[in-house]
Structure formats: C-alpha cells, structure tokens
PDB file of C-alpha atoms in Angstrom:
ATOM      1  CA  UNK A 108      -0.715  20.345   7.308  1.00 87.00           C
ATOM      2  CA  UNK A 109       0.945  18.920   4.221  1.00 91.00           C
ATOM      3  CA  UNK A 110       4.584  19.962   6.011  1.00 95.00           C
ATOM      4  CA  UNK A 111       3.415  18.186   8.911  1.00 96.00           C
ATOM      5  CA  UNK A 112       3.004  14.860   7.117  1.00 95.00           C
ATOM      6  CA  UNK A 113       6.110  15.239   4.832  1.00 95.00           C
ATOM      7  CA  UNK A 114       8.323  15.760   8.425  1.00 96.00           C
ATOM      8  CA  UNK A 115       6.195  13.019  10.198  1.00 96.00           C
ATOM      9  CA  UNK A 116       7.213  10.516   7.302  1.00 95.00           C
ATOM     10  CA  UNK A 117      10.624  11.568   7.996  1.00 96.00           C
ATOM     11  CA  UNK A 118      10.966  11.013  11.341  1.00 96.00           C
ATOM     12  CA  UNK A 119       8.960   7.575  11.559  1.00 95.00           C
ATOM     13  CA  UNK A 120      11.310   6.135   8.878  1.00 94.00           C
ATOM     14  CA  UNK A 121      14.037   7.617  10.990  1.00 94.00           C
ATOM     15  CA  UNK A 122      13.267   6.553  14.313  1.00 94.00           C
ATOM     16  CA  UNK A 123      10.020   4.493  14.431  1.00 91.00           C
ATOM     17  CA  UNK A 124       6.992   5.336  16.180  1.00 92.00           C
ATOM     18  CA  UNK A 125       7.874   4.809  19.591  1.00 92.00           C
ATOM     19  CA  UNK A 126      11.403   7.043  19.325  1.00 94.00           C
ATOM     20  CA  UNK A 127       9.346   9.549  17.241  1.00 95.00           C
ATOM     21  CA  UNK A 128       8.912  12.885  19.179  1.00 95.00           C
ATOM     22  CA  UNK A 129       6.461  15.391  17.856  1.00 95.00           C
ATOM     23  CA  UNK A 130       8.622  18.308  18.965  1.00 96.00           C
ATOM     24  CA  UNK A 131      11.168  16.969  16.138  1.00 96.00           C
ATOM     25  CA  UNK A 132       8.436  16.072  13.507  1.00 96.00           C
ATOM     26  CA  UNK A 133       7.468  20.369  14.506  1.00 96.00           C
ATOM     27  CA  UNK A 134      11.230  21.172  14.290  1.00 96.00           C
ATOM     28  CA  UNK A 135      11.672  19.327  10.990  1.00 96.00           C
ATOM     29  CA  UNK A 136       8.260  21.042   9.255  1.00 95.00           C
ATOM     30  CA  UNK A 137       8.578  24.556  11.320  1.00 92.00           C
ATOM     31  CA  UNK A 138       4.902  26.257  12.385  1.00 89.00           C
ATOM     32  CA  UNK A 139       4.239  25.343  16.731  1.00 93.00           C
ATOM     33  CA  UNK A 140       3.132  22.400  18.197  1.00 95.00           C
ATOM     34  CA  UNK A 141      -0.491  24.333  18.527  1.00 95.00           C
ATOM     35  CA  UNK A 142      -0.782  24.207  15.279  1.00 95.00           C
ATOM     36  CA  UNK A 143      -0.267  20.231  14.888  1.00 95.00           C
ATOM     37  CA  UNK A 144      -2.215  19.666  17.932  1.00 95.00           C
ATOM     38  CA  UNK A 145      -5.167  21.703  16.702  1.00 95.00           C
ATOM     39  CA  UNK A 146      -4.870  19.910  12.860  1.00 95.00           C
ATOM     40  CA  UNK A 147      -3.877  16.266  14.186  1.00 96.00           C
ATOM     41  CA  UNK A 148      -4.453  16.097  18.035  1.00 92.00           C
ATOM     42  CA  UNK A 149      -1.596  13.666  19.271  1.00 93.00           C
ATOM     43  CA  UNK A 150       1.223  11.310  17.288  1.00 93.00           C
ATOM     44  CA  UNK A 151      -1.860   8.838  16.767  1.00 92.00           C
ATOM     45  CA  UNK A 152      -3.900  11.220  14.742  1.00 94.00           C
ATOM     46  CA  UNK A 153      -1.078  12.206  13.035  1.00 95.00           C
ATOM     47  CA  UNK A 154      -0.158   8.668  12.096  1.00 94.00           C
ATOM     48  CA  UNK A 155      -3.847   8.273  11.431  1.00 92.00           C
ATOM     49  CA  UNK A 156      -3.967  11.347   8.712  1.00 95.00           C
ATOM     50  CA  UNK A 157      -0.377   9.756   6.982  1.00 93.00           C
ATOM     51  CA  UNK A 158      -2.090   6.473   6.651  1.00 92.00           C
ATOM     52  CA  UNK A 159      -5.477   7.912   5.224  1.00 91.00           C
ATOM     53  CA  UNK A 160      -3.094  10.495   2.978  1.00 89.00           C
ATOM     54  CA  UNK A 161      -1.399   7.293   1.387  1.00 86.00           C
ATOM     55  CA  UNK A 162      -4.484   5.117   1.207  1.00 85.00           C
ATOM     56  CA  UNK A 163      -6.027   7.662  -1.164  1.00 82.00           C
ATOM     57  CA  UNK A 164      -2.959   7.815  -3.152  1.00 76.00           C
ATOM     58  CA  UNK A 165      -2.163   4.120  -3.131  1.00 75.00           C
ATOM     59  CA  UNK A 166      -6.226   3.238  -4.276  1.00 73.00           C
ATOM     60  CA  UNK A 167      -5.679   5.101  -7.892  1.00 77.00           C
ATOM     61  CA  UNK A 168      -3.758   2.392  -9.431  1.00 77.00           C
ATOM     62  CA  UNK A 169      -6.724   0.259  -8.693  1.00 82.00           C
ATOM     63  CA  UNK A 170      -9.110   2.497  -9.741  1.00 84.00           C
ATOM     64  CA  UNK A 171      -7.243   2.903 -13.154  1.00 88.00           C
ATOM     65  CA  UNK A 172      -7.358  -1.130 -13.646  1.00 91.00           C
ATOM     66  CA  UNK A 173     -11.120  -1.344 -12.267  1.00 90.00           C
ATOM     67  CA  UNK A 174     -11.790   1.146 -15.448  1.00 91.00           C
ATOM     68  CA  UNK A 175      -9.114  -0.218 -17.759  1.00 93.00           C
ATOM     69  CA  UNK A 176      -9.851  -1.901 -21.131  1.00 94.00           C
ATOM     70  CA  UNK A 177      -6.635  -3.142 -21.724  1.00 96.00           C
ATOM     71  CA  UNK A 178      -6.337  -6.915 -21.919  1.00 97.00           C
ATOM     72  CA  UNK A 179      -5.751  -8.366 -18.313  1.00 97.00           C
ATOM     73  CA  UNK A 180      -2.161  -9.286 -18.881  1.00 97.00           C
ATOM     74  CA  UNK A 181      -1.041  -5.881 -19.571  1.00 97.00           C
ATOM     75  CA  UNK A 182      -3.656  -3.777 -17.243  1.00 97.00           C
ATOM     76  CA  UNK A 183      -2.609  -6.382 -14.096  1.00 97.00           C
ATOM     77  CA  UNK A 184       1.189  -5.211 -15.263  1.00 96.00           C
ATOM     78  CA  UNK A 185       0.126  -1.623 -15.350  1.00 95.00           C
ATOM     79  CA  UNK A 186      -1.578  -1.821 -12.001  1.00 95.00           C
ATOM     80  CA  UNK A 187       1.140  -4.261 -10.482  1.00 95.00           C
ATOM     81  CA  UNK A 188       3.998  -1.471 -11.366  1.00 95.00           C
ATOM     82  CA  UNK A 189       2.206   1.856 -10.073  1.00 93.00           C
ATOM     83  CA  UNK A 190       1.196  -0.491  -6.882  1.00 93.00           C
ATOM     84  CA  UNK A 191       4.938  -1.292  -5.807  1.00 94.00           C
ATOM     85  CA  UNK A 192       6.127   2.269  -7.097  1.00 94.00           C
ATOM     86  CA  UNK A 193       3.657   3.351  -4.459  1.00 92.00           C
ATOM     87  CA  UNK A 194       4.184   0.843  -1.648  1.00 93.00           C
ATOM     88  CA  UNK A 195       7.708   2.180  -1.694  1.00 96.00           C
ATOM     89  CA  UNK A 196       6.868   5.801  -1.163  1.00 94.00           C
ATOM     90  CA  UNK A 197       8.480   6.870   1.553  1.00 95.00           C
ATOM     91  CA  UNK A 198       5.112   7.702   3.124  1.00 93.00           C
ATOM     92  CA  UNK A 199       3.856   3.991   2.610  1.00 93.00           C
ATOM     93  CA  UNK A 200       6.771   2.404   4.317  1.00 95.00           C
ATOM     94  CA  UNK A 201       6.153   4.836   7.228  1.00 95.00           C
ATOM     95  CA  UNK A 202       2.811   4.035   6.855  1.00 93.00           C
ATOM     96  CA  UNK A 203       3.900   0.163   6.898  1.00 94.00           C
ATOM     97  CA  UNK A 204       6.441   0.424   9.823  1.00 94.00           C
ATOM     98  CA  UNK A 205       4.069   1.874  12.052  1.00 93.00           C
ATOM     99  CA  UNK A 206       1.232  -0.902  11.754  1.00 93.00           C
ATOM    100  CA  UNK A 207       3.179  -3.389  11.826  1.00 93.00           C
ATOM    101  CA  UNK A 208       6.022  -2.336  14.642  1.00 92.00           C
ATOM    102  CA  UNK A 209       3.174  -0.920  16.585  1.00 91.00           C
ATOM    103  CA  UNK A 210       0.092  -3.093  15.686  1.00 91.00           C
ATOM    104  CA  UNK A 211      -0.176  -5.434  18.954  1.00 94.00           C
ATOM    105  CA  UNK A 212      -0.023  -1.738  21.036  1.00 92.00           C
ATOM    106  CA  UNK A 213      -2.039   0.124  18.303  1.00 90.00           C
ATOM    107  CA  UNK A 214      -4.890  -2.116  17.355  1.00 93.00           C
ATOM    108  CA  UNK A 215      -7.193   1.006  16.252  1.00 92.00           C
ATOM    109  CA  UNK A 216      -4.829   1.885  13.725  1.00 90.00           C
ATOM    110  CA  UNK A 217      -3.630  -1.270  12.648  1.00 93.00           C
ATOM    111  CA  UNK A 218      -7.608  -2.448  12.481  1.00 95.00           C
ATOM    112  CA  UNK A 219      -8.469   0.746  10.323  1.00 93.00           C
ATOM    113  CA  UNK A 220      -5.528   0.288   8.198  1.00 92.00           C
ATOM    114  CA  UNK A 221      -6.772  -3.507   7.340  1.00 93.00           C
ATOM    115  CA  UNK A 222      -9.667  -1.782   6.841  1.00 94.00           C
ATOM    116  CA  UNK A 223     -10.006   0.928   4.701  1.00 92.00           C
ATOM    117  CA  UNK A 224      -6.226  -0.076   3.014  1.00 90.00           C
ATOM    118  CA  UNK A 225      -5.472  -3.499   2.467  1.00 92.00           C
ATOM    119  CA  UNK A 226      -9.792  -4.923   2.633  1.00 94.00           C
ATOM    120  CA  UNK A 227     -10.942  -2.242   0.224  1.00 91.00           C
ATOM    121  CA  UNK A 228      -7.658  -3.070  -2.451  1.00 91.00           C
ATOM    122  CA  UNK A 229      -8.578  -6.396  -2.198  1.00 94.00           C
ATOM    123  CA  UNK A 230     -12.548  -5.702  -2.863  1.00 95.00           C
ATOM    124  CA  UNK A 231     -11.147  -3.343  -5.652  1.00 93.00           C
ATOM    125  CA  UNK A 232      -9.640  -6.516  -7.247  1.00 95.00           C
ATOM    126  CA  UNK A 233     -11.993  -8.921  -6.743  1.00 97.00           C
ATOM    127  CA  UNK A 234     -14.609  -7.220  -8.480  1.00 96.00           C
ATOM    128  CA  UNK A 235     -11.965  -6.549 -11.103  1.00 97.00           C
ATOM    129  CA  UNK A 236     -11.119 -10.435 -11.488  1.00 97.00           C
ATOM    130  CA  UNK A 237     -15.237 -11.003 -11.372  1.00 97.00           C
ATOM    131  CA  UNK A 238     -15.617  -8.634 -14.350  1.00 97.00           C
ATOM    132  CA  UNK A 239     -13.046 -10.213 -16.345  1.00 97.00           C
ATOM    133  CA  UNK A 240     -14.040 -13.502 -15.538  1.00 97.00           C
ATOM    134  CA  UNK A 241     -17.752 -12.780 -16.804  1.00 97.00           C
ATOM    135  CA  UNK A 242     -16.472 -11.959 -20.126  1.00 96.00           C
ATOM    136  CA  UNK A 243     -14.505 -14.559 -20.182  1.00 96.00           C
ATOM    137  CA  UNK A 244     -10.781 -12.974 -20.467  1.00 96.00           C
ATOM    138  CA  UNK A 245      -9.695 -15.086 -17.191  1.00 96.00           C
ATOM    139  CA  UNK A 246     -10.897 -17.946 -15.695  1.00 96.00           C
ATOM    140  CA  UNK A 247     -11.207 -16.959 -11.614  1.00 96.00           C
ATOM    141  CA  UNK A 248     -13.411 -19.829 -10.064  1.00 94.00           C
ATOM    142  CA  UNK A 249     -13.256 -17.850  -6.468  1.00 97.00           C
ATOM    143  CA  UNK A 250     -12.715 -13.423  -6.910  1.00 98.00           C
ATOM    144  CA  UNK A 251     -11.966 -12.832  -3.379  1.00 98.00           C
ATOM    145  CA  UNK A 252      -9.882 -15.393  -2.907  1.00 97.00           C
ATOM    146  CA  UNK A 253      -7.433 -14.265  -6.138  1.00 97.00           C
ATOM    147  CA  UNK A 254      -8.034 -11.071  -5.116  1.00 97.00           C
ATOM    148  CA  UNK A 255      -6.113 -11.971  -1.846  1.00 97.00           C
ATOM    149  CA  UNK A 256      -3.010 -14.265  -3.568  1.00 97.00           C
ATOM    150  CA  UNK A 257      -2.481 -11.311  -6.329  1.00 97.00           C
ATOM    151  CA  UNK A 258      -2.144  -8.906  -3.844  1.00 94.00           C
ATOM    152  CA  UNK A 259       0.200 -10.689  -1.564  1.00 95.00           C
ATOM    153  CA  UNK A 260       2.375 -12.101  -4.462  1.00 96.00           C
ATOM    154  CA  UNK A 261       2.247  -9.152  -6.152  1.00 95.00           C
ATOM    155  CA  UNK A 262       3.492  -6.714  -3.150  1.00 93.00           C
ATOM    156  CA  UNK A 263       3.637  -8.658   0.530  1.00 95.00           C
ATOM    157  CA  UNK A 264       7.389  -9.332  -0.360  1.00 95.00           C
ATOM    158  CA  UNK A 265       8.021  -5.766  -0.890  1.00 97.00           C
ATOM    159  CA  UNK A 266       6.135  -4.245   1.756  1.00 96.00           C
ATOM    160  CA  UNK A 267       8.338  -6.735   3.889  1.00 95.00           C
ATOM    161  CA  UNK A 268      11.606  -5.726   2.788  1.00 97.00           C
ATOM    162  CA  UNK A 269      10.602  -2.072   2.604  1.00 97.00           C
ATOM    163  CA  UNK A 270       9.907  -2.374   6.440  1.00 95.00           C
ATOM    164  CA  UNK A 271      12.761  -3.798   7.283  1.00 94.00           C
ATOM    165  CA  UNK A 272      15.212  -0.937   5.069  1.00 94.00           C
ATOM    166  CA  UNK A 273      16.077  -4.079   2.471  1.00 96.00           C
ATOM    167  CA  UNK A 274      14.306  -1.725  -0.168  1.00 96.00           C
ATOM    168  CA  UNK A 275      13.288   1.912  -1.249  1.00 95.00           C
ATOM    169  CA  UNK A 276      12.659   4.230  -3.571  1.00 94.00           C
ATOM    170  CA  UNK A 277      15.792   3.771  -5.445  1.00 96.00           C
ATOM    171  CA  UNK A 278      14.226  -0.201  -6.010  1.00 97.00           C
ATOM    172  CA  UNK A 279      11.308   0.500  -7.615  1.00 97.00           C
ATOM    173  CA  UNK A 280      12.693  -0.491 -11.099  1.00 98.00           C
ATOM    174  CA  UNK A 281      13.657  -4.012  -9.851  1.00 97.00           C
ATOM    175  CA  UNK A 282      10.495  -3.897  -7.533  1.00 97.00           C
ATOM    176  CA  UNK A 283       8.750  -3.241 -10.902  1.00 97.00           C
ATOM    177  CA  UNK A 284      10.544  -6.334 -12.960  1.00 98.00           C
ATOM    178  CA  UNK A 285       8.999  -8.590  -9.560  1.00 97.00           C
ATOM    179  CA  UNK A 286       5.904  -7.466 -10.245  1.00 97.00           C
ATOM    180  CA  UNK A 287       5.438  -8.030 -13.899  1.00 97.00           C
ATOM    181  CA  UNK A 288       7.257 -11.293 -13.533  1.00 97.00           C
ATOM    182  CA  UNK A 289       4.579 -12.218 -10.132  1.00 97.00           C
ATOM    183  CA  UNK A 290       1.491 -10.833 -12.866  1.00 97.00           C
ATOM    184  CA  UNK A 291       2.589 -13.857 -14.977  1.00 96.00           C
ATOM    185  CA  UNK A 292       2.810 -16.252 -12.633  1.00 96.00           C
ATOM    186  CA  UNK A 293      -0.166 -15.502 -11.219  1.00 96.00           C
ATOM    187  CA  UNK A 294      -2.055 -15.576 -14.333  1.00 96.00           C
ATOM    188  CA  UNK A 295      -0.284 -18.660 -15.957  1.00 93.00           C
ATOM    189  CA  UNK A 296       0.218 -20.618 -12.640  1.00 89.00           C
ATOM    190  CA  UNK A 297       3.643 -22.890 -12.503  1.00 85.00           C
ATOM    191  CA  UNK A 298       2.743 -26.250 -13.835  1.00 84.00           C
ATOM    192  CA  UNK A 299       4.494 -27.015 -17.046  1.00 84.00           C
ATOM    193  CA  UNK A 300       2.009 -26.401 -20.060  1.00 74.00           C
ATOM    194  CA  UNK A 301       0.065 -29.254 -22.448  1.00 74.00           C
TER     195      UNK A 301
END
C-alpha cells in the first residue's frame, strides 16, 4: 500500500488530480490495478488514504507542543518549524493541491480534510494557548480564535505557495526562518513597545 501512496504523491504533484490516471500511479509503484482497487477502491479513496496518511504525520508536531514544557516562545518555534517542514512534504502539497484544485467538485474530501486536518490542529492549539494562558505564560483573551490567526500566519502563506510550485522541500530552511519570525509576531503583536 505504502508504494501506492509514495507513486500517487508523485503523480498528483505531477499532473493534478484530474490528469492523474491510476494506471500510471500502478505503473510508477508496480503490483496490478486489483491490488489498488481492492486496498483503495477508486482515485478518491486513494486520495482519501494520502490525506489521512499525512494528517497523522502532520498532528505530531502538535502533539509534541500540547505536551511540551518549554517556555511558549521556544515550544511555538519548535512546533512552528516541524509544522512547515511538514506542510512541504511532498505528500502534503499533494495533499493540498487536491483539496483545493478539486474542492468545489470534491466536497467530501475537501469537508473531511477541514475536518479531521485543519479543525482538529486548530483544537490542538487552542487548548494549547488555554493551558498557557491559565498559568499565566501568555495572555490569550479568546483560544480558538488565536488558535485560528497562529495557524494561518504561521503556515497559510506556505501552503499557498507550495500549491502553486513557488516552494518545496528544498525551502524548508527559509520556510523555517518565516515561521520563527511569524511565532514572534504573533506573540509580541506589531505596535511599537512602552
């Protein structure tokens, strides 16, 4: 199954979904098209299985900070940096193109991507910035809604220009220096300081 996945990620970044042809993703990881039909079913369970495969893998950097003792500062940096080293995987971006190429034609996977991706990071936060706001190492008036701006500022601008080929895995340094640099805004805000 795992060769399956690896090929499929190939091809999607290659072509897209729609262009995608199963016979190539079966070409690229060898075995029959039996075989993926009996593990996946059609392209859309196939997507569905890359999506939930990079979910799972994208969800330990938050699980790290959600157990972390480190002061916020440097265990939002930590977090930040594994977050955009993943969201530049080349299974993420695949992951990426598809819902958001195909998510006016694919609503069931865009939905369950929202879902069980991008809703449960941002509940992952939230009760992150909740904790550390009842000990009083940050100040969060409203969880949820930080949860939401630290997630976008921290990786909506890559996940945009990893869609649209402006950046990869070869980035992830620079896409690292972002995030640090978006950690400190976000926790120090812009307006000159008293």
């Amino acid at each position: 199954m795992e060769k399956f996945l690896e090929a499929a990620t190939v091809i999607f970044n290659e072509k897209g979904y729609q262009a995608a042809r199963l016979a190539d993703i079966v070409k690229l990881a060898g075995g029959s098209m039996a075989t993926l039909y009996r593990a996946f079913g059609d392209k859309v369970g196939l997507v569905h299985a890359l999506m939930e495969r990079s979910i799972n893998q994208f969800g330990r950097s938050l699980d790290e900070l959600s157990s972390s003792s480190l002061p916020p500062h440097e265990a939002l940096e930590q977090a930040a940096c594994k977050m955009v080293e993943e969201i530049l995987s080349p299974a993420r971006i695949a992951c990426h193109r598809v819902v958001i190429a195909e998510g006016m034609s694919q609503p069931e996977l865009r939905d369950w991507f929202q879902a069980h991706g991008v809703t449960t990071m941002e509940i992952l936060l939230s009760r992150y910035f909740a904790r550390e706001h009842d000990a009083g190492r940050l100040h969060i008036e409203d969880p949820d809604l930080a949860a939401r701006h630290f997630y976008m500022l921290v990786i909506g601008g890559v996940i945009l220009r990893s869609v649209n080929g402006r950046m990869g895995a070869d980035d992830v340094p620079l896409a690292q220096e972002q995030a640090r640099s978006a950690v400190t805004l976000f926790l120090n805000g812009a307006l000159p300081r008293t």
